[in-house]
Amino acid sequence: MRSLPATVVSNTLEGPLDWPDATVVRGDAVDVVTRLKEESEVPLRSHGSLSLNRALMAAGLVDLVQVTLFPVITGQTGSEPIFQGAADFDLELIGSRTLDGGSQELIYRPTLHV
């Protein structure tokens, strides 16, 4: 991951960052990602906060959702559903594979549920 260029959307951070080939961009994350999607031929990935990813999904900017399922149940230690308060989406499974240790990687195409 560190070998790929990164764009960090922040109104508080100042560059340079301690990350190779990272650029800090100020502004609204949805506006920044919209512009990046229009300008870039390279697929974008978001490893940002849950609120960022919720906002990108609500704006229709997410083409694929990659979910990794780990063989663990956190009934007592889990804190909250990650998409709590987000819109409803239908997910079309377009890929899957088993990783080491029995984890599953599932790739979905989201569509806003109407």
Coordinates of C-alpha atoms in Angstrom, one line a residue:
M1 CA 0.0 0.0 0.0
R2 CA 2.8 2.4 0.8
S3 CA 4.1 2.1 -2.7
L4 CA 1.0 3.6 -4.3
P5 CA 0.3 7.3 -4.5
A6 CA -2.1 8.6 -1.9
T7 CA -4.4 11.6 -1.6
V8 CA -5.4 12.6 1.9
V9 CA -8.4 14.8 2.2
S10 CA -8.1 17.0 5.3
N11 CA -8.7 20.5 6.4
T12 CA -6.4 20.2 9.3
L13 CA -3.3 18.3 8.2
E14 CA -0.3 20.1 6.7
G15 CA 2.1 18.4 4.3
P16 CA 4.5 16.9 3.8
L17 CA 3.3 13.7 5.4
D18 CA 5.3 10.7 6.6
W19 CA 4.0 8.6 3.7
P20 CA 5.7 8.3 0.3
D21 CA 4.0 10.0 -2.6
A22 CA 1.1 11.4 -0.4
T23 CA -0.7 14.7 -1.3
V24 CA -2.9 16.6 1.1
V25 CA -6.0 18.1 -0.5
R26 CA -8.3 20.5 1.4
G27 CA -12.0 20.6 0.8
D28 CA -15.1 18.4 0.9
A29 CA -14.2 14.8 0.5
V30 CA -17.1 14.1 -1.8
D31 CA -16.1 16.9 -4.1
V32 CA -12.4 15.8 -4.1
V33 CA -13.3 12.2 -4.9
T34 CA -15.7 13.3 -7.6
R35 CA -12.9 15.3 -9.3
L36 CA -10.3 12.5 -8.8
K37 CA -12.7 9.9 -10.4
E38 CA -13.2 12.2 -13.4
E39 CA -9.4 12.9 -13.8
S40 CA -7.9 9.5 -13.1
E41 CA -7.8 6.4 -15.2
V42 CA -6.5 4.5 -12.2
P43 CA -9.2 2.9 -10.0
L44 CA -9.4 4.6 -6.6
R45 CA -9.5 2.9 -3.2
S46 CA -10.7 4.3 0.0
H47 CA -9.1 3.2 3.3
G48 CA -10.5 6.2 5.1
S49 CA -12.8 6.6 8.0
L50 CA -16.3 5.0 8.2
S51 CA -17.9 8.4 7.9
L52 CA -15.9 9.1 4.7
N53 CA -16.9 5.8 3.2
R54 CA -20.6 6.3 4.2
A55 CA -20.5 9.8 2.5
L56 CA -18.9 8.4 -0.7
M57 CA -21.6 5.6 -0.9
A58 CA -24.4 8.1 -0.3
A59 CA -23.0 10.3 -3.1
G60 CA -23.0 7.3 -5.5
L61 CA -19.2 7.4 -5.8
V62 CA -18.5 3.8 -4.8
D63 CA -18.3 1.3 -7.6
L64 CA -17.2 -1.8 -5.6
V65 CA -17.4 -2.7 -1.9
Q66 CA -14.8 -5.2 -0.7
V67 CA -15.8 -7.0 2.5
T68 CA -13.4 -9.3 4.3
L69 CA -15.1 -11.7 6.7
F70 CA -12.9 -13.0 9.6
P71 CA -13.9 -16.2 11.3
V72 CA -14.6 -14.5 14.7
I73 CA -17.8 -13.5 16.5
T74 CA -17.6 -10.4 18.7
G75 CA -20.9 -10.6 20.5
Q76 CA -19.5 -9.1 23.7
T77 CA -16.7 -6.9 22.4
G78 CA -18.1 -5.6 19.1
S79 CA -19.1 -1.9 19.3
E80 CA -21.5 -0.9 16.5
P81 CA -22.6 -1.8 13.0
I82 CA -20.3 -0.1 10.5
F83 CA -23.0 1.2 8.2
Q84 CA -25.4 2.2 11.0
G85 CA -27.4 5.3 9.8
A86 CA -26.3 4.9 6.2
A87 CA -28.7 4.5 3.2
D88 CA -29.8 1.0 2.2
F89 CA -27.9 -0.6 -0.7
D90 CA -28.5 -3.8 -2.6
L91 CA -25.2 -5.7 -3.2
E92 CA -24.5 -7.8 -6.2
L93 CA -21.7 -10.3 -5.6
I94 CA -19.2 -10.1 -8.4
G95 CA -16.2 -11.9 -6.9
S96 CA -15.1 -14.0 -3.9
R97 CA -12.0 -15.9 -2.6
T98 CA -10.8 -17.7 0.5
L99 CA -7.8 -16.1 2.2
D100 CA -5.4 -17.6 4.7
G101 CA -6.9 -18.7 7.9
G102 CA -10.4 -19.2 6.4
S103 CA -11.1 -15.5 5.9
Q104 CA -13.4 -14.7 3.0
E105 CA -13.0 -11.7 0.6
L106 CA -16.2 -10.7 -1.0
I107 CA -16.5 -8.1 -3.7
Y108 CA -19.9 -6.4 -4.3
R109 CA -21.3 -3.8 -6.7
P110 CA -23.6 -1.5 -4.6
T111 CA -26.9 -0.1 -5.9
L112 CA -29.0 2.3 -3.8
H113 CA -32.1 0.4 -2.6
V114 CA -35.3 2.1 -3.7

